[in-house]
mmCIF file of C-alpha atoms in Angstrom:
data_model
loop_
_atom_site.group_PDB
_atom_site.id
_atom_site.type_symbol
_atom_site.label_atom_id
_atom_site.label_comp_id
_atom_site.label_asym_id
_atom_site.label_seq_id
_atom_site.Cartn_x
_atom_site.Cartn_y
_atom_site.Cartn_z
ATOM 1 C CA UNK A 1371 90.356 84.929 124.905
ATOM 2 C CA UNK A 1372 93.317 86.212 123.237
ATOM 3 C CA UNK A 1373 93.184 88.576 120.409
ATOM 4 C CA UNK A 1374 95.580 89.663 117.612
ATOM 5 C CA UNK A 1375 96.424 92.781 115.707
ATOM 6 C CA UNK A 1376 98.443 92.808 112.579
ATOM 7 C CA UNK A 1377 99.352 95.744 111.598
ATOM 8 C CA UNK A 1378 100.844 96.197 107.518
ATOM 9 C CA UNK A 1379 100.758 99.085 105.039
ATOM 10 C CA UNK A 1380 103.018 101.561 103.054
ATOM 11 C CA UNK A 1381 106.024 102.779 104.657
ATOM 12 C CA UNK A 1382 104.883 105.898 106.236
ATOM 13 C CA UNK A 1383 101.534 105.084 105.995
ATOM 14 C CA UNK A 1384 101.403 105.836 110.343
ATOM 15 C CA UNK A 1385 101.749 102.223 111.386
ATOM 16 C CA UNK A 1386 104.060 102.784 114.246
ATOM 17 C CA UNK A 1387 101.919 105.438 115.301
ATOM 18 C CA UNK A 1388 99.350 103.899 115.287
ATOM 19 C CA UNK A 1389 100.677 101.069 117.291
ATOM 20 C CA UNK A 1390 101.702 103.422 120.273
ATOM 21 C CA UNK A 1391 98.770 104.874 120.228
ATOM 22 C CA UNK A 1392 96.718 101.913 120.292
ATOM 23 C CA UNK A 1393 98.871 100.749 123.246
ATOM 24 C CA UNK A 1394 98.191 104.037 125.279
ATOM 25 C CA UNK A 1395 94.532 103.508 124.997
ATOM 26 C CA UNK A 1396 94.445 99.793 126.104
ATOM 27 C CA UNK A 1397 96.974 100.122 128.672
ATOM 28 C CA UNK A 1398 94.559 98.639 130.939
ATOM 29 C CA UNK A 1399 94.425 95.580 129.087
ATOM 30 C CA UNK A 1400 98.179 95.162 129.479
ATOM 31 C CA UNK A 1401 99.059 95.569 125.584
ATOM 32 C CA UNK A 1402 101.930 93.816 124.246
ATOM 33 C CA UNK A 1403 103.364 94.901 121.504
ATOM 34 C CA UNK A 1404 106.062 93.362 118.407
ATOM 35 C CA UNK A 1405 107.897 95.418 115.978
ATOM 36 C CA UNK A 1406 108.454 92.543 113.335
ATOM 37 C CA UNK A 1407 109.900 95.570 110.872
ATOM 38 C CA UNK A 1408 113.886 95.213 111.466
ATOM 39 C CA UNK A 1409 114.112 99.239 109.656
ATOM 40 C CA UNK A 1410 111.640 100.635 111.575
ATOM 41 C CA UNK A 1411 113.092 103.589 113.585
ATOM 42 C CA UNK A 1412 110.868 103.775 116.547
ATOM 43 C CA UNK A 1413 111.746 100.628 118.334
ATOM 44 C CA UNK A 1414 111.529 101.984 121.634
ATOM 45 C CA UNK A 1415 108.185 101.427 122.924
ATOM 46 C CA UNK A 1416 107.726 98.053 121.551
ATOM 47 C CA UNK A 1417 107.788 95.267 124.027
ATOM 48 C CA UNK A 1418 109.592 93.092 121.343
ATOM 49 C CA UNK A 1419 111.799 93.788 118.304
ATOM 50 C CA UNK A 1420 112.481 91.252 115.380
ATOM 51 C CA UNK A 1421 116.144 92.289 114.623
ATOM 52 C CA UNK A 1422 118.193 95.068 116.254
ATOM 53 C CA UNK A 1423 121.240 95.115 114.230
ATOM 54 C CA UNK A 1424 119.839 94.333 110.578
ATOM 55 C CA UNK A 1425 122.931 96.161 108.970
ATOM 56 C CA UNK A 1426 125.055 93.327 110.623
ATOM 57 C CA UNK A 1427 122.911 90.481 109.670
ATOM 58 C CA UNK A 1428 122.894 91.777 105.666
ATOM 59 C CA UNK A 1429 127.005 91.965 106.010
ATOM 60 C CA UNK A 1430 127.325 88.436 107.726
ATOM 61 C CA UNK A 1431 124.780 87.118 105.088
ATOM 62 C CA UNK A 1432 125.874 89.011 102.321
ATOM 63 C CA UNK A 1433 122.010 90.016 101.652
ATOM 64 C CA UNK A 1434 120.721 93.361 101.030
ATOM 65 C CA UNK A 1435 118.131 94.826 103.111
ATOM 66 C CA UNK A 1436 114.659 93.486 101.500
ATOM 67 C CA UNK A 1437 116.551 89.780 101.215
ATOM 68 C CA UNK A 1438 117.482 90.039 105.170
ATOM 69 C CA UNK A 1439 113.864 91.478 106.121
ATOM 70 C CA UNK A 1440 112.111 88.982 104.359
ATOM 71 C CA UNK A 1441 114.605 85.855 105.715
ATOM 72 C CA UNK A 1442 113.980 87.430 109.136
ATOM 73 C CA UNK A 1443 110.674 87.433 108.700
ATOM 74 C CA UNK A 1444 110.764 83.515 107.611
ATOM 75 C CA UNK A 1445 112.743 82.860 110.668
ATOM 76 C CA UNK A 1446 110.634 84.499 112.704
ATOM 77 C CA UNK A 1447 107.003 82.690 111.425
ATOM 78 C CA UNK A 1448 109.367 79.240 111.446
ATOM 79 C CA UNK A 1449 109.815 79.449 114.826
ATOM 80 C CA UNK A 1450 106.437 81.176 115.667
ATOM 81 C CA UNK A 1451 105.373 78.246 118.179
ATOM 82 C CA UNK A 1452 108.963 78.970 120.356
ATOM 83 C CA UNK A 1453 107.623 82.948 120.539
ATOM 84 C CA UNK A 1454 104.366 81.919 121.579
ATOM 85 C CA UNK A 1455 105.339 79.932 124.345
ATOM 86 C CA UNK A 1456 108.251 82.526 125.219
ATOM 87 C CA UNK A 1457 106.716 85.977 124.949
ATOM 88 C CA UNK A 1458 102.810 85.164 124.202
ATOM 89 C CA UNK A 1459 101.780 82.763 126.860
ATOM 90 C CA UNK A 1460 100.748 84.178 130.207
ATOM 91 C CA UNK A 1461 102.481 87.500 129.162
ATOM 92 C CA UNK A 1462 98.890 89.503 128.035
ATOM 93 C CA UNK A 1463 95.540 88.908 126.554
ATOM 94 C CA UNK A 1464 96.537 91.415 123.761
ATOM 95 C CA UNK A 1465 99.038 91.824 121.131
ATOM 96 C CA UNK A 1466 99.782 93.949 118.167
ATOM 97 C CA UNK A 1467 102.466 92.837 115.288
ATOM 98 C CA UNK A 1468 103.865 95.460 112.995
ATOM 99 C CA UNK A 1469 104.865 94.463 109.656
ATOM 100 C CA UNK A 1470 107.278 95.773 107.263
ATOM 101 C CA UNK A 1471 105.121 97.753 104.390
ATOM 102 C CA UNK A 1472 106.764 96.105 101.183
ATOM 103 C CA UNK A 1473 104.003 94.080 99.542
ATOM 104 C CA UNK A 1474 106.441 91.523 98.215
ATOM 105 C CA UNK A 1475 106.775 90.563 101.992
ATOM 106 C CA UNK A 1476 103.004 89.381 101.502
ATOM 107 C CA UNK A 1477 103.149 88.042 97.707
ATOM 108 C CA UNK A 1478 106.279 86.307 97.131
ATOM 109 C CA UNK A 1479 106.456 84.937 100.981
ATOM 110 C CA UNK A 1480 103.943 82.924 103.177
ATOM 111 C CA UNK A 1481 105.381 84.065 106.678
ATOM 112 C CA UNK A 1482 102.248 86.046 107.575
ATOM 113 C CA UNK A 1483 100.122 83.162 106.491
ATOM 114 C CA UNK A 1484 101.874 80.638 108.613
ATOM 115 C CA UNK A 1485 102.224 83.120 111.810
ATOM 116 C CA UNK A 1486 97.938 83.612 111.032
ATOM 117 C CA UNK A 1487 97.057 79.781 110.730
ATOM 118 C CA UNK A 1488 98.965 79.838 113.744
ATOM 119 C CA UNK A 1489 97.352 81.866 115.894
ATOM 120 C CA UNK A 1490 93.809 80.208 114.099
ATOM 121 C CA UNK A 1491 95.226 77.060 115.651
ATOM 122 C CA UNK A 1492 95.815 78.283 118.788
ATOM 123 C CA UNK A 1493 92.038 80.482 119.166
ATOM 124 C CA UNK A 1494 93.261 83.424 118.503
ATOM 125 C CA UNK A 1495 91.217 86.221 117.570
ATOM 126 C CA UNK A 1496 92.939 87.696 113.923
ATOM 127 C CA UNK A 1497 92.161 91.222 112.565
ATOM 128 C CA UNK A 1498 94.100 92.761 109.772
ATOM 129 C CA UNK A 1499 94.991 96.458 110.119
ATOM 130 C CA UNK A 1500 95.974 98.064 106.886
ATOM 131 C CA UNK A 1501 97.433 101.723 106.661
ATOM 132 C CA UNK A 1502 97.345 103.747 104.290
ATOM 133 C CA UNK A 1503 98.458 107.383 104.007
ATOM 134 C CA UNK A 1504 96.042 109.234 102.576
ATOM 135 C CA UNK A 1505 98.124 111.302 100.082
ATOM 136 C CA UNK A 1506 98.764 107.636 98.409
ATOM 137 C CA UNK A 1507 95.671 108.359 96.643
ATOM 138 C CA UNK A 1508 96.696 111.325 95.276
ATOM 139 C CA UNK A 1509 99.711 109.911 94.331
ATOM 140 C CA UNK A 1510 99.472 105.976 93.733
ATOM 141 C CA UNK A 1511 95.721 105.602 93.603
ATOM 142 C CA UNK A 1512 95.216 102.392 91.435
ATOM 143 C CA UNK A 1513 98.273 100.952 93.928
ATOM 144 C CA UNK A 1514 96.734 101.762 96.994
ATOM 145 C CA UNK A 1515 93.474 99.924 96.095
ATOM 146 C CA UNK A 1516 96.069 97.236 94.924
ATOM 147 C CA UNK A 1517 97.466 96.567 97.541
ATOM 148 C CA UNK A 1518 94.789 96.277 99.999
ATOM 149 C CA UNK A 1519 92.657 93.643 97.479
ATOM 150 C CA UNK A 1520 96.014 91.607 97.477
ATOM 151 C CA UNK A 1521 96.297 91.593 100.623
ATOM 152 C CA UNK A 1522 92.449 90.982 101.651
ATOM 153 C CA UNK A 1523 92.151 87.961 99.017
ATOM 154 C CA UNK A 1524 95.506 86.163 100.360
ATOM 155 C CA UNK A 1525 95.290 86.894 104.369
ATOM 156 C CA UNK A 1526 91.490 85.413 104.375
ATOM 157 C CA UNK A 1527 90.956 87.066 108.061
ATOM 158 C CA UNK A 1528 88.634 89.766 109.536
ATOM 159 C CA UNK A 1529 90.487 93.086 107.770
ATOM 160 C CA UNK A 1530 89.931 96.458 108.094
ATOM 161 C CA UNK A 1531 91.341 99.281 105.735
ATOM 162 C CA UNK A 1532 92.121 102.613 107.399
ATOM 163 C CA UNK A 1533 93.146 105.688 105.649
ATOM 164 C CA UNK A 1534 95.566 107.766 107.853
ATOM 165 C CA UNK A 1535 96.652 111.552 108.108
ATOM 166 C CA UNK A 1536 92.812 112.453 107.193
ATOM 167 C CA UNK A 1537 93.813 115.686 108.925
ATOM 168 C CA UNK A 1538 96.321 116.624 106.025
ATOM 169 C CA UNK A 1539 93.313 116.493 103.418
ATOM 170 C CA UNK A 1540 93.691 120.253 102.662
ATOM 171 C CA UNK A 1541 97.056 120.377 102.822
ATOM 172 C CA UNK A 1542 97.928 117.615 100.586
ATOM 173 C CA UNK A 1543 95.303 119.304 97.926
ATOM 174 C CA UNK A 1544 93.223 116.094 97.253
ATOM 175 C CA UNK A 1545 92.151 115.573 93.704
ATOM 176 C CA UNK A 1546 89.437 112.888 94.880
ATOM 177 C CA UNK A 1547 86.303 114.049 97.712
ATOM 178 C CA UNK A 1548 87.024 111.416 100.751
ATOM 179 C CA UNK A 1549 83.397 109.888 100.501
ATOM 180 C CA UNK A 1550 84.706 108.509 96.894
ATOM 181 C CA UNK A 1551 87.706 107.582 98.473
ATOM 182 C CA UNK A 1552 86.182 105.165 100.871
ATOM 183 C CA UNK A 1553 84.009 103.746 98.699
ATOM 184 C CA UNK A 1554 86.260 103.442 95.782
ATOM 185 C CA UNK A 1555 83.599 105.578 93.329
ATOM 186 C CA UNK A 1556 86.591 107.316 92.710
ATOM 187 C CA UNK A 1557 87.654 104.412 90.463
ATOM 188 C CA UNK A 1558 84.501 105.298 88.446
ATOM 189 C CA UNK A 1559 86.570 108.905 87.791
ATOM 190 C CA UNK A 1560 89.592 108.048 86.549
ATOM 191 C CA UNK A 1561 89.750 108.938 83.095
ATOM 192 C CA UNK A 1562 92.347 107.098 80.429
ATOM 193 C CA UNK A 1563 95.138 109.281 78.621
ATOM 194 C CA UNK A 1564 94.254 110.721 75.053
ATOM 195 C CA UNK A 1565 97.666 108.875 73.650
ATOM 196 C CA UNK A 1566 96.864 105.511 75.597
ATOM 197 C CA UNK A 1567 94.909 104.518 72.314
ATOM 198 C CA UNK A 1568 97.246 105.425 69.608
ATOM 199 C CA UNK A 1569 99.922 104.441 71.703
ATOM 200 C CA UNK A 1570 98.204 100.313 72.036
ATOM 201 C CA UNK A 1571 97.762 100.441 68.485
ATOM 202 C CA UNK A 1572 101.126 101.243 67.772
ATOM 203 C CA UNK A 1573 102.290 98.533 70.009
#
């Protein structure tokens, strides 16, 4: 049986990390791994990159760099079936995708949708990944629960949310406990701004 990570979240949420080290502890299951973001900057362990030279594709396209990721990214799910065959078949039982973090790439675009019904089609076992730094929360809480209920209503496949760089939680000076964190009590703390009121009214 085959079986599929997808890997998506925040930019510097850990993703690549995460991805190499996931590959050092299955290396007896003869991991393969795809680096489907064309900006990320550790390309060298991956067994397959989307796009090499991204700053020449936006120049010969006249596209800026979201534009070219996300047209890559079409490209790439359009001809999903020719990468199977190519790279997929008979190469491992295992692979890992990592995904650009911009959300739009999931909301405005069905690329991941087409490259999961996909690999539904062909028995593939799916699992979402979904990174998150942790000092997002202290920073972009409501966002960070945003993103991942986006993303777990329109992907419809086994997901699983993991917070990252846990081990920074006293130096990033948390406002939140963890425990709330995971499971989203913390919600239940937020409190509104004194001027939100007057400042509805006014509108």
């Amino acid at each position: 049986m085959y079986f599929c990570e997808i890997v998506i979240g925040p930019p510097g949420s850990g993703k690549s990390t995460y991805v190499l080290e996931k590959s050092k502890k299955l290396e007896h299951r003869n991991l393969w791994t795809i680096n489907l973001d064309p900006d990320n900057i550790n390309k060298d362990f991956y067994n397959f990159n989307i796009d090499k030279s991204i700053k020449n594709y936006q120049i010969q396209n006249d596209m800026g760099p979201n534009s070219s990721t996300k047209e890559l990214l079409n490209n790439f799910a359009h001809n999903i079936n020719d990468f199977y065959h190519e790279y997929m078949v008979e190469k491992s039982e295992y692979f890992i995708f990592d995904l650009p973090g911009q959300i739009e790439f999931f909301i405005n675009n069905d690329s991941l949708s087409k490259m999961i019904n996909f690999f539904n089609s062909k028995n593939i076992s799916v699992v979402i990944i979904n990174m998150i730094d942790l000092v997002f929360f202290n920073t972009s809480l409501l966002s960070s629960y945003l993103f991942t209920y986006i993303s777990v209503l329109l992907l419809e496949v086994p997901y699983v949310c993991v917070i990252s760089k846990c081990d920074k939680y006293i130096d990033y000076c948390m406002d939140y406990e963890l425990e709330d964190l995971i499971n989203t009590n913390v919600l239940n703390l937020i409190k509104p701004k004194k001027n939100l009121k007057k400042s509805h009214q006014n509108f």
